[in-house]
Coordinates of C-alpha atoms in Angstrom, one line a residue:
Chain A
M1 CA 28.3 -11.8 -6.8
A2 CA 25.9 -11.4 -3.9
S3 CA 22.4 -10.6 -5.1
Y4 CA 20.5 -7.6 -3.8
I5 CA 18.2 -9.8 -1.8
E6 CA 21.1 -11.7 -0.2
R7 CA 22.7 -8.4 0.8
L8 CA 19.4 -6.9 1.9
N9 CA 18.4 -9.9 4.0
Q10 CA 21.8 -10.1 5.6
R11 CA 21.5 -6.4 6.6
I12 CA 18.0 -7.0 7.9
Q13 CA 19.1 -9.9 10.0
T14 CA 22.2 -8.2 11.3
C15 CA 20.2 -5.1 12.3
G16 CA 17.2 -7.2 13.4
T17 CA 14.7 -4.9 11.8
P18 CA 13.1 -4.2 8.4
A19 CA 12.9 -0.5 9.1
L20 CA 13.9 1.7 6.2
V21 CA 14.7 5.3 6.7
G22 CA 13.7 7.7 4.0
I23 CA 15.9 10.8 3.4
D24 CA 13.5 13.6 2.5
P25 CA 15.2 16.9 3.1
R26 CA 12.9 20.0 3.2
W27 CA 14.4 23.4 3.8
D28 CA 11.4 24.6 5.8
L29 CA 11.9 21.7 8.3
L30 CA 15.6 21.7 8.7
P31 CA 17.0 22.2 12.2
D32 CA 18.1 25.8 12.9
A33 CA 21.7 24.6 13.4
I34 CA 21.9 23.3 9.9
R35 CA 20.1 26.3 8.3
L36 CA 22.3 28.8 10.2
G37 CA 25.4 26.8 9.2
S38 CA 24.5 27.2 5.6
A39 CA 23.8 30.9 5.9
G40 CA 27.4 31.8 6.2
S41 CA 28.6 29.7 3.3
S42 CA 29.0 31.1 -0.2
G43 CA 27.4 30.2 -3.4
T44 CA 23.9 30.4 -5.0
I45 CA 20.8 29.7 -3.0
H46 CA 20.6 26.3 -4.6
E47 CA 24.2 25.5 -3.7
R48 CA 23.8 26.6 -0.1
T49 CA 20.5 24.7 0.3
A50 CA 22.1 21.6 -1.3
N51 CA 25.0 21.9 1.2
A52 CA 22.5 22.0 4.0
F53 CA 20.7 19.0 2.7
E54 CA 23.9 17.1 2.5
V55 CA 24.9 17.9 6.0
F56 CA 21.4 17.0 7.2
A57 CA 21.3 13.7 5.4
K58 CA 24.8 12.7 6.5
Q59 CA 24.1 13.4 10.1
I60 CA 21.0 11.2 9.9
I61 CA 23.0 8.5 8.2
D62 CA 25.5 8.6 11.1
V63 CA 22.7 8.0 13.5
V64 CA 20.8 5.3 11.6
A65 CA 23.6 3.4 10.0
P66 CA 24.1 1.1 13.0
L67 CA 20.3 0.7 13.4
V68 CA 18.7 0.0 10.1
P69 CA 19.5 -2.0 6.9
A70 CA 18.9 0.7 4.4
I71 CA 18.0 4.3 3.5
K72 CA 15.7 5.6 0.7
P73 CA 16.7 9.0 -0.5
Q74 CA 13.9 10.8 -2.3
V75 CA 15.5 12.0 -5.6
A76 CA 12.9 14.8 -6.2
F77 CA 14.0 16.9 -3.2
F78 CA 17.6 16.9 -4.5
E79 CA 16.6 17.4 -8.1
Q80 CA 14.6 20.4 -7.1
L81 CA 18.0 22.2 -6.4
G82 CA 19.4 21.5 -9.9
V83 CA 23.0 20.5 -10.4
P84 CA 24.1 21.3 -6.8
G85 CA 21.3 19.1 -5.6
C86 CA 22.4 16.3 -7.8
R87 CA 25.9 16.7 -6.5
A88 CA 24.6 16.5 -2.9
L89 CA 22.5 13.5 -3.6
H90 CA 25.5 11.6 -5.1
S91 CA 27.6 12.5 -2.1
V92 CA 24.9 11.4 0.3
M93 CA 24.4 8.1 -1.5
A94 CA 28.1 7.4 -1.5
Y95 CA 28.4 8.3 2.1
A96 CA 25.6 5.9 3.0
R97 CA 27.2 3.1 1.1
K98 CA 30.5 3.7 2.9
S99 CA 28.5 3.6 6.2
G100 CA 27.4 0.1 5.3
L101 CA 23.8 1.0 4.5
L102 CA 22.0 -0.2 1.4
V103 CA 20.6 2.7 -0.7
I104 CA 17.3 2.5 -2.4
A105 CA 17.0 5.5 -4.8
D106 CA 13.3 6.6 -4.8
G107 CA 13.2 8.0 -8.3
K108 CA 10.2 6.2 -9.7
R109 CA 11.9 6.1 -13.1
G110 CA 10.3 4.5 -16.1
D111 CA 10.7 4.8 -19.9
I112 CA 10.9 2.7 -23.0
G113 CA 13.6 0.7 -24.7
T114 CA 17.0 2.3 -24.7
T115 CA 15.9 5.1 -22.5
A116 CA 14.9 2.5 -19.8
E117 CA 18.3 1.0 -20.3
A118 CA 19.9 4.4 -19.6
Y119 CA 17.9 4.9 -16.4
A120 CA 18.8 1.4 -15.3
D121 CA 22.5 1.9 -16.1
A122 CA 22.4 5.3 -14.3
W123 CA 21.0 4.1 -11.0
L124 CA 21.5 0.3 -10.6
A125 CA 25.0 0.1 -9.3
G126 CA 24.2 -3.0 -7.2
E127 CA 27.0 -4.6 -5.3
D128 CA 29.7 -2.4 -6.6
P129 CA 29.0 1.3 -5.9
E130 CA 31.3 2.3 -8.8
A131 CA 29.3 0.3 -11.3
A132 CA 26.8 3.1 -12.1
A133 CA 26.8 6.9 -12.0
W134 CA 24.6 6.8 -8.9
P135 CA 25.6 4.3 -6.3
A136 CA 22.2 2.8 -5.6
D137 CA 21.5 -0.8 -4.5
A138 CA 18.0 -0.5 -5.8
L139 CA 15.6 1.8 -7.6
T140 CA 11.8 2.4 -7.6
V141 CA 10.3 2.0 -11.0
N142 CA 7.0 3.0 -12.6
P143 CA 5.3 0.2 -14.6
Y144 CA 2.7 2.3 -16.5
L145 CA 4.5 2.1 -19.8
G146 CA 4.3 -1.7 -19.9
S147 CA 6.1 -4.9 -19.0
D148 CA 8.6 -4.5 -21.8
T149 CA 9.8 -1.3 -20.2
L150 CA 10.5 -3.2 -16.9
K151 CA 12.8 -5.6 -18.6
P152 CA 15.9 -3.3 -19.0
F153 CA 15.7 -2.5 -15.3
V154 CA 15.3 -6.2 -14.4
D155 CA 18.1 -7.3 -16.6
C156 CA 20.5 -4.7 -15.3
A157 CA 19.5 -5.5 -11.7
A158 CA 20.1 -9.2 -12.2
S159 CA 23.5 -8.6 -13.8
R160 CA 24.8 -6.2 -11.1
G161 CA 23.3 -7.6 -7.9
A162 CA 20.9 -4.7 -7.7
G163 CA 17.2 -4.6 -7.0
V164 CA 14.1 -2.9 -8.5
Y165 CA 10.9 -2.0 -6.7
V166 CA 8.0 -1.7 -9.1
L167 CA 5.1 0.6 -8.1
V168 CA 2.1 -1.7 -7.7
R169 CA -0.1 -0.1 -5.2
T170 CA 1.0 3.3 -4.1
S171 CA 0.2 4.9 -0.7
N172 CA -1.6 8.1 -1.8
P173 CA -5.4 8.5 -1.8
G174 CA -5.6 8.8 -5.6
A175 CA -3.9 5.4 -6.0
S176 CA -7.4 4.0 -6.5
D177 CA -8.0 6.2 -9.6
Y178 CA -6.1 3.9 -12.0
Q179 CA -4.5 1.2 -10.0
D180 CA -7.9 -0.1 -8.7
R181 CA -9.6 -0.1 -12.1
E182 CA -11.4 -3.4 -12.4
T183 CA -10.4 -4.8 -15.7
L184 CA -12.4 -7.7 -17.2
S185 CA -10.9 -10.1 -14.7
Q186 CA -8.9 -8.1 -12.1
P187 CA -7.9 -4.7 -10.9
L188 CA -5.0 -3.2 -12.8
Y189 CA -2.6 -3.4 -9.8
E190 CA -3.2 -7.1 -9.7
A191 CA -2.2 -7.4 -13.3
V192 CA 1.0 -5.4 -12.5
A193 CA 1.5 -7.6 -9.4
K194 CA 1.4 -10.8 -11.5
T195 CA 4.0 -9.4 -13.9
V196 CA 6.2 -8.6 -11.0
Q197 CA 5.8 -12.0 -9.4
S198 CA 6.6 -13.7 -12.6
L199 CA 9.7 -11.6 -13.1
S200 CA 11.0 -12.2 -9.6
F201 CA 10.1 -15.9 -9.6
S202 CA 12.1 -16.5 -12.8
L203 CA 15.2 -14.8 -11.4
R204 CA 15.1 -16.0 -7.8
D205 CA 18.0 -18.4 -8.2
H206 CA 17.3 -20.9 -5.5
Q207 CA 16.3 -18.2 -3.1
T208 CA 12.8 -17.3 -1.9
Y209 CA 13.0 -13.8 -3.4
G210 CA 14.0 -12.6 -6.8
P211 CA 15.5 -9.1 -7.4
V212 CA 12.2 -7.5 -8.6
G213 CA 10.4 -6.0 -5.7
A214 CA 7.1 -4.1 -5.4
V215 CA 6.0 -1.0 -3.7
V216 CA 2.7 -1.5 -1.8
G217 CA 1.4 1.2 0.5
A218 CA 0.8 0.5 4.2
T219 CA -2.2 2.7 3.9
W220 CA -4.1 -0.1 2.1
P221 CA -3.8 -3.2 4.5
D222 CA -6.5 -5.3 2.8
Q223 CA -4.8 -5.0 -0.6
L224 CA -1.5 -5.5 1.0
R225 CA -2.6 -8.9 2.3
A226 CA -4.0 -9.9 -1.0
L227 CA -0.8 -8.8 -2.8
R228 CA 1.5 -10.6 -0.5
T229 CA -0.4 -13.8 -1.5
L230 CA -0.3 -13.0 -5.1
M231 CA 3.5 -12.2 -5.0
P232 CA 5.1 -14.8 -2.7
N233 CA 8.5 -14.4 -4.2
V234 CA 8.6 -10.6 -4.3
P235 CA 10.4 -8.4 -1.8
L236 CA 8.1 -5.6 -0.7
L237 CA 8.9 -2.0 0.0
I238 CA 6.1 -0.5 2.2
P239 CA 5.7 3.3 2.2
G240 CA 2.9 5.1 4.0
Y241 CA 4.0 4.1 7.6
G242 CA 3.9 6.9 10.1
A243 CA 3.3 10.4 8.8
Q244 CA 1.0 9.1 6.0
G245 CA -1.2 7.2 8.5
G246 CA -0.2 3.6 8.0
S247 CA 0.6 1.6 11.2
S248 CA 2.9 -1.4 11.9
E249 CA -0.2 -3.6 12.1
D250 CA -1.2 -2.3 8.6
S251 CA 2.3 -3.4 7.4
S252 CA 2.2 -6.8 9.1
A253 CA 0.8 -8.8 6.2
A254 CA 3.8 -7.9 4.1
F255 CA 6.0 -10.2 6.1
H256 CA 6.6 -13.9 5.9
A257 CA 6.6 -15.8 9.2
N258 CA 10.4 -15.7 9.3
G259 CA 10.3 -12.0 9.6
L260 CA 11.7 -11.4 6.1
G261 CA 10.0 -10.3 2.9
A262 CA 9.5 -6.6 3.4
I263 CA 11.0 -3.3 4.5
V264 CA 8.9 -0.5 5.9
N265 CA 9.8 3.1 5.2
S266 CA 9.5 6.2 7.3
S267 CA 10.8 9.5 6.0
R268 CA 9.3 12.5 7.6
G269 CA 8.6 10.7 10.9
I270 CA 12.3 10.3 11.4
N271 CA 13.9 13.1 9.5
F272 CA 11.8 15.7 11.3
A273 CA 11.1 13.8 14.5
W274 CA 12.0 16.8 16.7
L275 CA 9.0 18.6 15.3
R276 CA 6.4 16.1 16.7
K277 CA 5.3 14.8 20.0
P278 CA 6.8 13.6 22.2
F279 CA 10.3 14.3 20.8
K280 CA 9.7 18.0 20.4
E281 CA 9.4 18.5 24.2
Q282 CA 11.9 15.9 25.0
F283 CA 14.8 17.1 22.8
G284 CA 14.1 20.5 21.2
P285 CA 15.7 21.7 18.1
D286 CA 19.3 21.5 19.3
R287 CA 19.1 17.8 20.0
W288 CA 17.4 17.0 16.7
L289 CA 19.7 14.1 16.1
D290 CA 18.8 12.6 19.4
A291 CA 15.2 12.8 18.2
V292 CA 16.2 11.0 15.0
A293 CA 17.7 8.2 17.0
A294 CA 14.8 8.0 19.4
A295 CA 12.3 8.0 16.5
T296 CA 14.3 5.2 14.7
H297 CA 14.4 3.1 17.9
E298 CA 10.6 3.7 18.4
M299 CA 9.9 2.5 14.8
I300 CA 12.1 -0.5 15.2
A301 CA 10.3 -1.5 18.4
D302 CA 6.9 -0.8 16.9
L303 CA 7.7 -3.1 13.9
A304 CA 9.1 -5.7 16.2
T305 CA 6.0 -5.7 18.4
H306 CA 3.4 -5.7 15.8
T307 CA 4.8 -7.5 12.8
P308 CA 6.4 -10.9 12.2
A309 CA 9.7 -9.0 11.9
G310 CA 9.8 -9.2 15.7
I311 CA 11.4 -12.6 15.4
L312 CA 14.5 -11.0 13.9
R313 CA 15.2 -9.3 17.2
Q314 CA 15.1 -12.6 19.0
S315 CA 17.9 -13.9 16.8
L316 CA 20.2 -11.1 17.4
P317 CA 23.3 -11.8 19.6
A318 CA 22.9 -10.3 23.0
K319 CA 24.6 -6.9 23.3
Chain B
M1 CA 2.1 36.1 -18.3
A2 CA 1.9 34.2 -21.6
S3 CA 0.7 30.6 -21.1
Y4 CA 2.7 27.6 -22.4
I5 CA 0.2 27.0 -25.1
E6 CA 0.3 30.6 -26.3
R7 CA 4.1 30.5 -26.5
L8 CA 4.1 27.1 -28.1
N9 CA 1.5 28.0 -30.7
Q10 CA 3.3 31.2 -31.5
R11 CA 6.5 29.2 -32.1
I12 CA 4.6 26.6 -34.2
Q13 CA 3.1 29.3 -36.4
T14 CA 6.4 31.3 -36.7
C15 CA 8.3 28.2 -37.7
G16 CA 5.3 26.8 -39.7
T17 CA 5.8 23.3 -38.4
P18 CA 4.9 21.1 -35.4
A19 CA 8.2 19.2 -35.7
L20 CA 9.8 18.6 -32.3
V21 CA 13.4 17.5 -32.2
G22 CA 14.4 15.1 -29.4
I23 CA 17.9 15.4 -28.0
D24 CA 19.0 11.8 -27.3
P25 CA 22.8 11.7 -27.1
R26 CA 24.4 8.3 -27.3
W27 CA 28.1 7.8 -27.1
D28 CA 28.2 5.0 -29.6
L29 CA 26.5 7.1 -32.2
L30 CA 28.3 10.4 -31.8
P31 CA 30.2 11.7 -34.8
D32 CA 33.9 11.0 -34.7
A33 CA 34.7 14.7 -34.7
I34 CA 32.9 15.1 -31.3
R35 CA 34.2 11.9 -29.8
L36 CA 37.8 12.8 -30.8
G37 CA 37.3 16.3 -29.5
S38 CA 36.5 15.0 -26.1
A39 CA 39.3 12.4 -26.1
G40 CA 41.9 15.2 -25.4
S41 CA 40.0 16.8 -22.6
S42 CA 40.7 16.0 -19.0
G43 CA 38.4 14.7 -16.4
T44 CA 36.6 11.4 -15.6
I45 CA 35.0 9.3 -18.3
H46 CA 31.6 10.7 -17.3
E47 CA 32.9 14.3 -17.4
R48 CA 34.4 13.8 -20.9
T49 CA 31.3 12.0 -22.2
A50 CA 29.1 14.8 -20.7
N51 CA 31.2 17.4 -22.4
A52 CA 30.8 15.6 -25.7
F53 CA 27.0 15.3 -25.2
E54 CA 26.9 19.0 -24.5
V55 CA 28.8 19.9 -27.6
F56 CA 26.7 17.5 -29.7
A57 CA 23.4 18.9 -28.4
K58 CA 24.4 22.5 -28.8
Q59 CA 25.5 22.0 -32.4
I60 CA 22.1 20.4 -33.1
I61 CA 20.4 23.3 -31.4
D62 CA 22.2 25.7 -33.6
V63 CA 20.9 23.9 -36.6
V64 CA 17.3 23.4 -35.6
A65 CA 16.6 26.6 -33.6
P66 CA 15.6 28.5 -36.7
L67 CA 13.5 25.6 -38.1
V68 CA 11.4 24.0 -35.3
P69 CA 9.4 25.3 -32.3
A70 CA 10.9 23.1 -29.6
I71 CA 13.4 20.4 -28.5
K72 CA 12.8 17.5 -26.2
P73 CA 15.9 16.5 -24.3
Q74 CA 15.7 12.9 -22.9
V75 CA 16.8 13.3 -19.3
A76 CA 17.8 9.7 -18.9
F77 CA 20.8 9.9 -21.2
F78 CA 22.2 12.8 -19.2
E79 CA 21.3 11.3 -15.8
Q80 CA 23.3 8.2 -16.9
L81 CA 26.5 10.3 -16.6
G82 CA 25.8 11.3 -13.0
V83 CA 26.5 14.8 -11.8
P84 CA 28.5 15.8 -15.0
G85 CA 25.6 14.7 -17.1
C86 CA 23.2 16.8 -15.0
R87 CA 25.4 19.8 -15.5
A88 CA 25.5 19.2 -19.2
L89 CA 21.7 18.8 -19.4
H90 CA 21.2 22.1 -17.6
S91 CA 23.6 23.9 -19.9
V92 CA 21.9 22.4 -23.0
M93 CA 18.5 23.4 -21.8
A94 CA 19.6 27.0 -21.0
Y95 CA 21.3 27.2 -24.4
A96 CA 18.1 26.1 -26.1
R97 CA 16.1 28.7 -24.3
K98 CA 18.5 31.4 -25.2
S99 CA 18.3 30.2 -28.8
G100 CA 14.5 30.8 -28.7
L101 CA 13.5 27.2 -28.6
L102 CA 10.9 25.9 -26.1
V103 CA 12.3 23.0 -24.1
I104 CA 10.2 20.0 -23.2
A105 CA 12.1 17.9 -20.6
D106 CA 11.3 14.3 -21.2
G107 CA 11.7 13.0 -17.6
K108 CA 8.5 11.1 -17.2
R109 CA 8.4 12.2 -13.6
G110 CA 5.7 11.3 -11.1
D111 CA 5.2 10.9 -7.4
I112 CA 2.8 11.7 -4.6
G113 CA 2.0 14.8 -2.6
T114 CA 4.9 17.0 -1.7
T115 CA 7.3 14.9 -3.8
A116 CA 5.3 15.7 -6.9
E117 CA 5.4 19.3 -5.8
A118 CA 9.2 19.1 -5.7
Y119 CA 9.4 17.5 -9.2
A120 CA 7.1 20.2 -10.5
D121 CA 9.1 23.0 -8.9
A122 CA 12.3 21.4 -10.1
W123 CA 11.3 21.3 -13.8
L124 CA 8.5 23.6 -14.6
A125 CA 10.2 26.9 -15.1
G126 CA 7.7 28.0 -17.7
E127 CA 8.0 31.5 -19.2
D128 CA 10.9 32.5 -16.9
P129 CA 13.8 30.2 -17.3
E130 CA 15.1 31.3 -13.9
A131 CA 11.9 30.2 -12.2
A132 CA 13.0 26.6 -11.6
A133 CA 16.3 24.7 -11.2
W134 CA 15.8 23.2 -14.6
P135 CA 14.7 25.7 -17.3
A136 CA 12.0 23.6 -19.0
D137 CA 8.9 25.0 -20.6
A138 CA 7.1 21.7 -20.1
L139 CA 7.7 18.2 -18.6
T140 CA 6.4 14.7 -19.4
V141 CA 4.6 13.2 -16.4
N142 CA 3.5 9.6 -15.5
P143 CA -0.1 9.2 -14.3
Y144 CA 0.0 5.7 -12.8
L145 CA 0.0 7.0 -9.2
G146 CA -3.4 8.7 -9.7
S147 CA -5.0 12.0 -10.6
D148 CA -4.2 13.6 -7.2
T149 CA -0.5 13.2 -8.1
L150 CA -1.0 15.1 -11.4
K151 CA -2.5 18.1 -9.5
P152 CA 0.8 19.5 -8.2
F153 CA 2.3 19.5 -11.7
V154 CA -0.8 21.1 -13.2
D155 CA -1.0 23.8 -10.5
C156 CA 2.6 24.7 -10.9
A157 CA 2.4 24.7 -14.7
A158 CA -0.6 27.0 -14.6
S159 CA 1.1 29.4 -12.2
R160 CA 4.3 29.7 -14.2
G161 CA 3.1 29.5 -17.8
A162 CA 4.5 26.0 -18.1
G163 CA 3.1 22.8 -19.7
V164 CA 2.7 19.2 -18.7
Y165 CA 2.4 16.2 -21.0
V166 CA 0.8 13.2 -19.3
L167 CA 1.6 9.8 -20.6
V168 CA -1.6 8.5 -22.0
R169 CA -0.8 6.0 -24.7
T170 CA 3.0 5.4 -25.1
S171 CA 4.7 4.4 -28.3
N172 CA 6.3 1.1 -27.2
P173 CA 4.9 -2.4 -28.0
G174 CA 4.2 -3.2 -24.3
A175 CA 2.0 -0.1 -24.0
S176 CA -0.9 -2.4 -24.4
D177 CA 0.0 -4.4 -21.3
Y178 CA -1.7 -2.0 -18.8
Q179 CA -2.8 1.0 -20.8
D180 CA -5.1 -1.1 -22.9
R181 CA -6.7 -3.0 -20.1
E182 CA -10.4 -2.9 -20.6
T183 CA -11.9 -1.7 -17.4
L184 CA -15.7 -2.2 -16.8
S185 CA -16.5 0.6 -19.1
Q186 CA -13.3 1.6 -21.0
P187 CA -9.6 0.9 -21.4
L188 CA -7.3 2.4 -18.8
Y189 CA -5.8 4.9 -21.2
E190 CA -9.2 6.4 -21.9
A191 CA -9.7 6.9 -18.2
V192 CA -6.4 8.7 -18.0
A193 CA -7.4 10.7 -21.2
K194 CA -10.6 11.8 -19.6
T195 CA -8.7 13.1 -16.5
V196 CA -6.3 15.0 -18.8
Q197 CA -9.1 16.5 -20.9
S198 CA -10.9 17.6 -17.8
L199 CA -7.8 19.3 -16.3
S200 CA -6.9 21.1 -19.5
F201 CA -10.5 22.1 -20.2
S202 CA -10.8 23.7 -16.7
L203 CA -7.6 25.7 -17.2
R204 CA -7.8 26.7 -20.8
D205 CA -8.6 30.3 -20.1
H206 CA -10.5 31.3 -23.3
Q207 CA -8.1 29.4 -25.4
T208 CA -8.7 26.1 -27.2
Y209 CA -6.0 24.3 -25.3
G210 CA -5.2 24.1 -21.6
P211 CA -1.7 23.6 -20.2
V212 CA -2.1 19.9 -19.6
G213 CA -1.0 17.9 -22.6
A214 CA -0.9 14.2 -23.4
V215 CA 1.7 11.9 -24.9
V216 CA 0.1 9.6 -27.5
G217 CA 2.3 7.4 -29.7
A218 CA 2.2 7.8 -33.5
T219 CA 2.6 4.0 -33.5
W220 CA -1.0 3.6 -32.6
P221 CA -3.0 5.6 -35.2
D222 CA -6.4 4.2 -34.4
Q223 CA -6.1 5.0 -30.7
L224 CA -4.7 8.4 -31.6
R225 CA -7.8 9.3 -33.6
A226 CA -10.1 8.2 -30.8
L227 CA -8.0 10.1 -28.2
R228 CA -8.0 13.3 -30.2
T229 CA -11.8 13.1 -30.1
L230 CA -11.8 12.4 -26.4
M231 CA -9.4 15.2 -25.6
P232 CA -10.3 18.2 -27.8
N233 CA -8.7 20.7 -25.5
V234 CA -5.5 18.9 -24.9
P235 CA -2.2 19.7 -26.7
L236 CA -0.6 16.4 -27.9
L237 CA 3.0 15.3 -28.0
I238 CA 3.5 12.5 -30.5
P239 CA 6.5 10.2 -30.1
G240 CA 7.2 7.2 -32.2
Y241 CA 7.6 9.1 -35.6
G242 CA 10.5 7.9 -37.7
A243 CA 12.9 5.5 -36.1
Q244 CA 10.1 3.8 -34.1
G245 CA 8.0 3.2 -37.2
G246 CA 5.3 5.9 -37.0
S247 CA 4.6 7.9 -40.1
S248 CA 3.3 11.4 -40.7
E249 CA 0.0 9.9 -41.9
D250 CA -0.1 8.0 -38.6
S251 CA 0.3 11.4 -36.7
S252 CA -2.3 13.2 -38.8
A253 CA -5.3 12.6 -36.6
A254 CA -3.5 14.5 -33.8
F255 CA -4.0 17.8 -35.5
H256 CA -7.0 20.1 -35.7
A257 CA -7.9 21.5 -39.1
N258 CA -6.0 24.8 -38.4
G259 CA -2.8 22.8 -38.2
L260 CA -2.5 23.2 -34.4
G261 CA -3.0 20.9 -31.5
A262 CA 0.1 18.6 -31.7
I263 CA 3.8 18.5 -32.0
V264 CA 5.5 15.4 -33.5
N265 CA 8.9 14.3 -32.1
S266 CA 11.9 12.8 -33.9
S267 CA 15.0 12.0 -31.9
R268 CA 17.3 9.4 -33.4
G269 CA 16.1 10.1 -36.9
I270 CA 17.6 13.6 -36.6
N271 CA 20.4 13.3 -34.0
F272 CA 21.9 10.4 -35.9
A273 CA 20.7 11.2 -39.4
W274 CA 24.2 10.7 -41.0
L275 CA 24.1 7.1 -40.0
R276 CA 21.0 6.3 -42.3
K277 CA 20.1 6.5 -45.9
P278 CA 20.2 8.7 -47.9
F279 CA 22.2 11.0 -45.6
K280 CA 25.0 8.6 -44.9
E281 CA 26.1 8.6 -48.5
Q282 CA 25.2 12.2 -49.1
F283 CA 27.1 13.7 -46.2
G284 CA 29.3 11.3 -44.4
P285 CA 30.5 11.7 -40.8
D286 CA 32.3 15.0 -41.3
R287 CA 29.1 16.7 -42.5
W288 CA 26.9 15.3 -39.8
L289 CA 25.3 18.7 -39.0
D290 CA 24.3 19.0 -42.7
A291 CA 22.6 15.7 -42.2
V292 CA 20.8 17.0 -39.1
A293 CA 19.6 20.0 -41.1
A294 CA 18.5 17.8 -44.1
A295 CA 16.7 15.4 -41.9
T296 CA 14.9 18.2 -40.1
H297 CA 13.9 19.8 -43.4
E298 CA 12.7 16.3 -44.6
M299 CA 10.6 15.8 -41.5
I300 CA 9.1 19.3 -41.7
A301 CA 8.2 18.7 -45.4
D302 CA 6.8 15.2 -44.6
L303 CA 4.5 16.6 -41.8
A304 CA 3.5 19.5 -44.1
T305 CA 2.5 17.1 -46.9
H306 CA 0.7 14.5 -44.9
T307 CA -0.9 16.2 -41.9
P308 CA -3.1 19.3 -41.4
A309 CA 0.0 21.1 -40.2
G310 CA 0.7 21.8 -43.9
I311 CA -1.6 24.7 -43.6
L312 CA 0.9 26.4 -41.3
R313 CA 3.5 26.6 -44.2
Q314 CA 1.0 28.4 -46.4
S315 CA 0.6 31.2 -43.7
L316 CA 4.4 31.8 -43.5
P317 CA 5.7 35.1 -45.0
A318 CA 7.6 34.4 -48.2
K319 CA 11.3 34.2 -47.6

């Protein structure tokens, strides 16, 4: 069985970029063509919105599947539509897998004991998309309940070739409220980071990285640098790039010199690229998918220029 | 609009008990009658299992609706079955609402900004079951991401007459890993508790309790006592009673002298009562619902005997 990290790194190297595209559908921001398309369909408002989300996400997937290694659907936006949203999410995840993308479900799940086992079993399909109810390669996980609650996720991930990204330092302003608390010897997020490093180190199986990753926001570059040092064997997922204010330079410390070790996410900046400069003027609403492609290429180039991931481009076969 | 707390306290006083029944369906533990019933039905394994979970949960609801104020479905066990599980969960929640029960969705959700808004909008129906995709009266929420991430949940709860239970001190052994970290002045969970108290205090609207509750495990009675003092205006949800080892005495400090202020949850101890003494011998698998009823009555009596909630029974009209 190929581990999550083997599959992820293969995709990163094949695509020559660590860019991760979030899928964050929002009704208010959908292109008119998709909103109008759903207006004629039947069903409840949730069903019609879910259908529109599904069309929107699959069209983005068609654009980005040849360009980036993975997508990160935000579970909340689908869950908001109830059962039809869950159906759409499942369909989008399966479609992405068939398109060759890895799928990181951003569910931030976490619970104790057998409940954590249930969440792990639900989401961590790993190498075989049929191995779980939701065909995710990896899942974001909340550590607040304690390291014993991470274990069911880690065990399941290891057995199925799946990955886990533990929230260590999130990208929001209030991240400092609890995560930065200085404990007697260290801030809380460092204590969480040490747990994550220890878990990934013990499971790395002759590779640099183990299956237990960490979420560290690009909006906190100093902490990111310190955390990369604290967690040398941990694959990082970097949110906060783009719309949240983090830059490629801010993400740079997440990478090792070989260009591996991290994936950088952009959701709104790509999903709704046609609403911002310069793509708004360049493409307009009808060519929103061209804006998605242009924004993805822009992000890939930005990461290649300003982070060690640039080395990945140099290793790509000439096209 | 009636607030969550008004509705909760009314139900607690009508039922004369703070007992909360968790809904934790587990295939391995389902009564034979329900497993056999699903064997003949068509559909995928997930569909058949979800149908069995739905039947199981609704039969429990029929038993406990006249006895207790609320149920707490564990979202993970339904999510584990994919879309069919989500459909079953929705149906169970709606059925519980129609049966007069309050529904506390145990999803432990948490995320930042607009994503937190989406989770809040998804789950916090509040007084009107139609106001959200999932008809919950309240939701459990994870605070690790910071107090700014609690705000969307709190705002939504306040506007819809819904409630939120923030994880403060969970019931698992590893709760001490991070929650107990001594920061410069206090353990982390006390810092979270102060945030929760402040939120509920500011929204309490001439009542004792605001809409922002806290989860505090019965398995840590000393911390529970301290936290009740720190959070006088916070409604508590107490897990860890019964199967996890917490007793009614351990829960006692959660209550105020008038018998209000807390609800105590039991899931496995009631759902699977026919698998344990003395109910196993008394009822056997065919009378599993009689075991559910007996276990619920036992819990109600135990809480009435060993906690201040006993005073609620004395105020009930004679039957």
